[in-house]
Amino acid sequence: MDEKKTPVIGIPRALLYHRYGTLWRAYFDGLGVRTVLSPVTNREIVNTGSALAMDESCLSAKIFLGHVQALIGKCDTIFIPRYSSLGRDAVFCTRFEGLYDQTRNVFRSSGQEFISCDIDLRNKHSEQSAYKDLGKKLGFSDKEAARAYTAAVKADIKQWRELIQKQEDSCCKPGMKILLVGHSYILSDPYIGKPIVDYLERIGVIPLRADITDRNAALRESQRFSPTCRWLMSRELIGSTLLYQDKADGVILLSAFPCGPDSMVNEMLTRRLSGIPVLNLVLDEQSGTAGVETRLESFVDIIRFKEGEPV
């Protein structure tokens, strides 16, 4: 294939990028397609996204639109896959199903091109077939797309196993451990979630992340908690919380205002977790660093007091 005719693809560094970013980048690399990432989240991106989004949008969705805006004019097309389901009881939040159409509508006057693929196993659109179809849209053969997808899956699994092993090693270290229960697009975001992880480390706490887990084991464990919860990533967080709670001294529930699934799931976890301190922390675009750090420091002091340590 003539490489010069291959479009430069922009990838917003937000939402599902923090879950599938390795897969996406490895897939496009395998096809020889050049990609451009939006900058890491900053105040300008948050403000821009907030101005573009509907008032009812959650903070993470607002941040996503800010990342898309940062890519306008810097690439030929922007990649926004549509994730609907990975099975009958593995459904994504509707924001991910409608994200492609919503974004195209918001930027309909920009002249920017967008490209997508449809992952919806309930309607027989597997991830593998979705990336095969995506390869066709880009002008590649089925064989080339299949080879790139297979290599991308291997890279994703390798990176994920390394993250899980690193966390398991952290569980064995001495010191206070706090389990952070939040989606990857919150905990990995350099502006809203990563500062919380970094602050806990600075004050001598070992942060554990519920989003870094054996997903199949977490899904099985979540059945004991709620067999009717159908949101895939919420079920993973529930199961992971149950698997890690005995290894943690406290639990922090992190969510982006006003996330519907998180508001329900976190309320359920708060009621069901017993014998362990729990902090429910809801983040929005007005959340200040000082205020969040004060709440974190107070929470850590409560745990130390409970365990008989000097505060």
PDB file of C-alpha atoms in Angstrom, residues 69-232:
ATOM      1  CA  GLN A  69     -10.777  20.122  20.166  1.00  0.00           C
ATOM      2  CA  ALA A  70      -7.018  19.943  20.744  1.00  0.00           C
ATOM      3  CA  LEU A  71      -6.729  17.592  17.731  1.00  0.00           C
ATOM      4  CA  ILE A  72      -8.822  19.633  15.290  1.00  0.00           C
ATOM      5  CA  GLY A  73      -6.676  20.547  12.283  1.00  0.00           C
ATOM      6  CA  LYS A  74      -3.705  18.487  13.483  1.00  0.00           C
ATOM      7  CA  CYS A  75      -4.659  15.213  11.771  1.00  0.00           C
ATOM      8  CA  ASP A  76      -6.659  13.919   8.812  1.00  0.00           C
ATOM      9  CA  THR A  77      -9.206  12.000  10.860  1.00  0.00           C
ATOM     10  CA  ILE A  78      -9.943  11.420  14.545  1.00  0.00           C
ATOM     11  CA  PHE A  79     -10.520   7.882  15.836  1.00  0.00           C
ATOM     12  CA  ILE A  80     -13.554   7.443  18.102  1.00  0.00           C
ATOM     13  CA  PRO A  81     -14.598   3.768  18.352  1.00  0.00           C
ATOM     14  CA  ARG A  82     -18.140   2.916  19.405  1.00  0.00           C
ATOM     15  CA  TYR A  83     -18.071   0.479  22.349  1.00  0.00           C
ATOM     16  CA  SER A  84     -21.488  -0.934  23.157  1.00  0.00           C
ATOM     17  CA  SER A  85     -21.048  -4.430  24.625  1.00  0.00           C
ATOM     18  CA  LEU A  86     -18.666  -7.353  25.006  1.00  0.00           C
ATOM     19  CA  GLY A  87     -21.516  -9.775  25.690  1.00  0.00           C
ATOM     20  CA  ARG A  88     -25.051 -10.023  27.075  1.00  0.00           C
ATOM     21  CA  ASP A  89     -24.034  -9.001  30.604  1.00  0.00           C
ATOM     22  CA  ALA A  90     -21.052  -6.862  29.616  1.00  0.00           C
ATOM     23  CA  VAL A  91     -22.564  -3.551  28.566  1.00  0.00           C
ATOM     24  CA  PHE A  92     -20.756  -0.225  28.345  1.00  0.00           C
ATOM     25  CA  CYS A  93     -22.256   3.023  29.585  1.00  0.00           C
ATOM     26  CA  THR A  94     -24.336   4.635  26.851  1.00  0.00           C
ATOM     27  CA  ARG A  95     -21.869   7.529  26.698  1.00  0.00           C
ATOM     28  CA  PHE A  96     -19.403   5.213  24.908  1.00  0.00           C
ATOM     29  CA  GLU A  97     -22.054   3.943  22.530  1.00  0.00           C
ATOM     30  CA  GLY A  98     -23.072   7.440  21.509  1.00  0.00           C
ATOM     31  CA  LEU A  99     -19.688   9.142  21.750  1.00  0.00           C
ATOM     32  CA  TYR A 100     -18.902   9.015  18.030  1.00  0.00           C
ATOM     33  CA  ASP A 101     -22.228  10.536  16.974  1.00  0.00           C
ATOM     34  CA  GLN A 102     -22.198  13.099  19.769  1.00  0.00           C
ATOM     35  CA  THR A 103     -18.687  14.255  18.895  1.00  0.00           C
ATOM     36  CA  ARG A 104     -19.434  14.517  15.180  1.00  0.00           C
ATOM     37  CA  ASN A 105     -22.447  16.667  16.021  1.00  0.00           C
ATOM     38  CA  VAL A 106     -20.493  18.965  18.356  1.00  0.00           C
ATOM     39  CA  PHE A 107     -17.793  19.506  15.712  1.00  0.00           C
ATOM     40  CA  ARG A 108     -20.047  19.375  12.646  1.00  0.00           C
ATOM     41  CA  SER A 109     -18.902  22.810  11.464  1.00  0.00           C
ATOM     42  CA  SER A 110     -15.181  22.205  11.959  1.00  0.00           C
ATOM     43  CA  GLY A 111     -14.561  20.334   8.701  1.00  0.00           C
ATOM     44  CA  GLN A 112     -12.799  17.622  10.702  1.00  0.00           C
ATOM     45  CA  GLU A 113     -13.152  13.993   9.555  1.00  0.00           C
ATOM     46  CA  PHE A 114     -13.890  11.214  12.070  1.00  0.00           C
ATOM     47  CA  ILE A 115     -13.534   7.440  11.818  1.00  0.00           C
ATOM     48  CA  SER A 116     -15.022   4.718  14.012  1.00  0.00           C
ATOM     49  CA  CYS A 117     -15.578   0.992  14.415  1.00  0.00           C
ATOM     50  CA  ASP A 118     -18.463  -0.786  16.109  1.00  0.00           C
ATOM     51  CA  ILE A 119     -17.859  -3.217  19.010  1.00  0.00           C
ATOM     52  CA  ASP A 120     -21.164  -4.766  20.061  1.00  0.00           C
ATOM     53  CA  LEU A 121     -21.016  -8.499  20.756  1.00  0.00           C
ATOM     54  CA  ARG A 122     -24.719  -8.643  21.599  1.00  0.00           C
ATOM     55  CA  ASN A 123     -25.378  -7.842  17.944  1.00  0.00           C
ATOM     56  CA  LYS A 124     -22.536 -10.074  16.675  1.00  0.00           C
ATOM     57  CA  HIS A 125     -20.045  -7.256  16.114  1.00  0.00           C
ATOM     58  CA  SER A 126     -16.949  -8.677  17.789  1.00  0.00           C
ATOM     59  CA  GLU A 127     -13.870  -6.600  18.527  1.00  0.00           C
ATOM     60  CA  GLN A 128     -11.891  -8.646  15.995  1.00  0.00           C
ATOM     61  CA  SER A 129     -14.410  -8.072  13.196  1.00  0.00           C
ATOM     62  CA  ALA A 130     -14.649  -4.380  14.128  1.00  0.00           C
ATOM     63  CA  TYR A 131     -10.919  -3.867  13.637  1.00  0.00           C
ATOM     64  CA  LYS A 132     -10.987  -5.865  10.428  1.00  0.00           C
ATOM     65  CA  ASP A 133     -13.669  -3.516   9.112  1.00  0.00           C
ATOM     66  CA  LEU A 134     -11.647  -0.529  10.324  1.00  0.00           C
ATOM     67  CA  GLY A 135      -8.660  -1.791   8.337  1.00  0.00           C
ATOM     68  CA  LYS A 136     -10.841  -1.974   5.227  1.00  0.00           C
ATOM     69  CA  LYS A 137     -11.956   1.640   5.719  1.00  0.00           C
ATOM     70  CA  LEU A 138      -8.276   2.605   5.785  1.00  0.00           C
ATOM     71  CA  GLY A 139      -7.583   0.673   2.569  1.00  0.00           C
ATOM     72  CA  PHE A 140      -5.911  -2.442   3.997  1.00  0.00           C
ATOM     73  CA  SER A 141      -6.667  -6.080   3.236  1.00  0.00           C
ATOM     74  CA  ASP A 142      -8.375  -8.446   5.683  1.00  0.00           C
ATOM     75  CA  LYS A 143      -5.061 -10.229   6.183  1.00  0.00           C
ATOM     76  CA  GLU A 144      -3.175  -7.029   6.987  1.00  0.00           C
ATOM     77  CA  ALA A 145      -5.874  -5.868   9.418  1.00  0.00           C
ATOM     78  CA  ALA A 146      -6.067  -9.289  11.120  1.00  0.00           C
ATOM     79  CA  ARG A 147      -2.297  -9.434  11.533  1.00  0.00           C
ATOM     80  CA  ALA A 148      -2.190  -5.935  13.032  1.00  0.00           C
ATOM     81  CA  TYR A 149      -5.064  -6.731  15.406  1.00  0.00           C
ATOM     82  CA  THR A 150      -3.468  -9.981  16.619  1.00  0.00           C
ATOM     83  CA  ALA A 151      -0.189  -8.206  17.356  1.00  0.00           C
ATOM     84  CA  ALA A 152      -2.039  -5.385  19.109  1.00  0.00           C
ATOM     85  CA  VAL A 153      -3.913  -7.802  21.382  1.00  0.00           C
ATOM     86  CA  LYS A 154      -0.617  -9.453  22.369  1.00  0.00           C
ATOM     87  CA  ALA A 155       0.915  -6.062  23.196  1.00  0.00           C
ATOM     88  CA  ASP A 156      -2.145  -5.101  25.243  1.00  0.00           C
ATOM     89  CA  ILE A 157      -2.145  -8.364  27.227  1.00  0.00           C
ATOM     90  CA  LYS A 158       1.602  -8.070  27.915  1.00  0.00           C
ATOM     91  CA  GLN A 159       1.281  -4.523  29.217  1.00  0.00           C
ATOM     92  CA  TRP A 160      -1.764  -5.418  31.332  1.00  0.00           C
ATOM     93  CA  ARG A 161      -0.040  -8.388  32.969  1.00  0.00           C
ATOM     94  CA  GLU A 162       2.911  -6.173  33.853  1.00  0.00           C
ATOM     95  CA  LEU A 163       0.612  -3.645  35.533  1.00  0.00           C
ATOM     96  CA  ILE A 164      -1.154  -6.376  37.535  1.00  0.00           C
ATOM     97  CA  GLN A 165       2.166  -7.885  38.639  1.00  0.00           C
ATOM     98  CA  LYS A 166       3.440  -4.466  39.728  1.00  0.00           C
ATOM     99  CA  GLN A 167       0.328  -3.979  41.846  1.00  0.00           C
ATOM    100  CA  GLU A 168       0.621  -7.450  43.366  1.00  0.00           C
ATOM    101  CA  ASP A 169       4.186  -6.562  44.355  1.00  0.00           C
ATOM    102  CA  SER A 170       2.872  -3.371  46.008  1.00  0.00           C
ATOM    103  CA  CYS A 171       0.439  -5.454  48.064  1.00  0.00           C
ATOM    104  CA  CYS A 172       3.412  -7.231  49.648  1.00  0.00           C
ATOM    105  CA  LYS A 173       5.181  -4.031  50.715  1.00  0.00           C
ATOM    106  CA  PRO A 174       4.935  -2.844  54.327  1.00  0.00           C
ATOM    107  CA  GLY A 175       2.956   0.311  55.021  1.00  0.00           C
ATOM    108  CA  MET A 176      -0.552   1.730  54.825  1.00  0.00           C
ATOM    109  CA  LYS A 177      -2.429   0.783  51.670  1.00  0.00           C
ATOM    110  CA  ILE A 178      -5.500   2.540  50.300  1.00  0.00           C
ATOM    111  CA  LEU A 179      -7.594   1.078  47.499  1.00  0.00           C
ATOM    112  CA  LEU A 180      -8.664   3.645  44.908  1.00  0.00           C
ATOM    113  CA  VAL A 181     -11.912   2.562  43.259  1.00  0.00           C
ATOM    114  CA  GLY A 182     -12.350   4.509  40.049  1.00  0.00           C
ATOM    115  CA  HIS A 183     -12.301   4.076  36.293  1.00  0.00           C
ATOM    116  CA  SER A 184      -8.983   4.189  34.447  1.00  0.00           C
ATOM    117  CA  TYR A 185     -10.015   7.390  32.687  1.00  0.00           C
ATOM    118  CA  ILE A 186     -10.166   9.029  36.119  1.00  0.00           C
ATOM    119  CA  LEU A 187      -7.197   7.456  37.913  1.00  0.00           C
ATOM    120  CA  SER A 188      -4.836   7.677  34.917  1.00  0.00           C
ATOM    121  CA  ASP A 189      -5.812  11.199  33.911  1.00  0.00           C
ATOM    122  CA  PRO A 190      -2.856  13.507  34.710  1.00  0.00           C
ATOM    123  CA  TYR A 191      -5.153  16.362  35.744  1.00  0.00           C
ATOM    124  CA  ILE A 192      -7.966  14.849  37.829  1.00  0.00           C
ATOM    125  CA  GLY A 193      -6.872  11.410  39.080  1.00  0.00           C
ATOM    126  CA  LYS A 194      -3.106  11.073  38.896  1.00  0.00           C
ATOM    127  CA  PRO A 195      -2.524  13.963  41.358  1.00  0.00           C
ATOM    128  CA  ILE A 196      -4.505  11.989  43.965  1.00  0.00           C
ATOM    129  CA  VAL A 197      -2.331   8.911  43.435  1.00  0.00           C
ATOM    130  CA  ASP A 198       0.813  11.048  43.612  1.00  0.00           C
ATOM    131  CA  TYR A 199      -0.306  12.849  46.779  1.00  0.00           C
ATOM    132  CA  LEU A 200      -0.991   9.595  48.615  1.00  0.00           C
ATOM    133  CA  GLU A 201       2.467   8.364  47.690  1.00  0.00           C
ATOM    134  CA  ARG A 202       4.011  11.625  48.941  1.00  0.00           C
ATOM    135  CA  ILE A 203       2.445  11.199  52.391  1.00  0.00           C
ATOM    136  CA  GLY A 204       3.673   7.623  52.698  1.00  0.00           C
ATOM    137  CA  VAL A 205       0.610   5.680  51.523  1.00  0.00           C
ATOM    138  CA  ILE A 206       0.771   2.807  49.032  1.00  0.00           C
ATOM    139  CA  PRO A 207      -2.100   3.358  46.558  1.00  0.00           C
ATOM    140  CA  LEU A 208      -3.767   0.286  45.063  1.00  0.00           C
ATOM    141  CA  ARG A 209      -6.024   0.680  42.031  1.00  0.00           C
ATOM    142  CA  ALA A 210      -9.217  -1.313  41.577  1.00  0.00           C
ATOM    143  CA  ASP A 211      -9.097  -0.720  37.812  1.00  0.00           C
ATOM    144  CA  ILE A 212      -5.849  -2.710  37.590  1.00  0.00           C
ATOM    145  CA  THR A 213      -7.067  -6.246  38.103  1.00  0.00           C
ATOM    146  CA  ASP A 214      -7.637  -9.657  36.564  1.00  0.00           C
ATOM    147  CA  ARG A 215     -10.832  -8.606  34.820  1.00  0.00           C
ATOM    148  CA  ASN A 216     -12.287 -12.107  34.479  1.00  0.00           C
ATOM    149  CA  ALA A 217     -11.694 -12.845  38.165  1.00  0.00           C
ATOM    150  CA  ALA A 218     -13.237  -9.504  39.103  1.00  0.00           C
ATOM    151  CA  LEU A 219     -16.325 -10.170  36.973  1.00  0.00           C
ATOM    152  CA  ARG A 220     -16.818 -13.545  38.654  1.00  0.00           C
ATOM    153  CA  GLU A 221     -16.430 -11.993  42.100  1.00  0.00           C
ATOM    154  CA  SER A 222     -18.901  -9.215  41.287  1.00  0.00           C
ATOM    155  CA  GLN A 223     -21.676 -11.798  40.910  1.00  0.00           C
ATOM    156  CA  ARG A 224     -21.652 -12.234  44.701  1.00  0.00           C
ATOM    157  CA  PHE A 225     -22.271  -8.523  45.133  1.00  0.00           C
ATOM    158  CA  SER A 226     -24.844  -7.795  42.440  1.00  0.00           C
ATOM    159  CA  PRO A 227     -25.863 -10.323  39.783  1.00  0.00           C
ATOM    160  CA  THR A 228     -28.036  -7.705  38.074  1.00  0.00           C
ATOM    161  CA  CYS A 229     -25.441  -4.968  37.443  1.00  0.00           C
ATOM    162  CA  ARG A 230     -24.803  -5.017  33.693  1.00  0.00           C
ATOM    163  CA  TRP A 231     -22.273  -2.216  33.236  1.00  0.00           C
ATOM    164  CA  LEU A 232     -19.044  -4.009  32.396  1.00  0.00           C
TER     165      LEU A 232
END
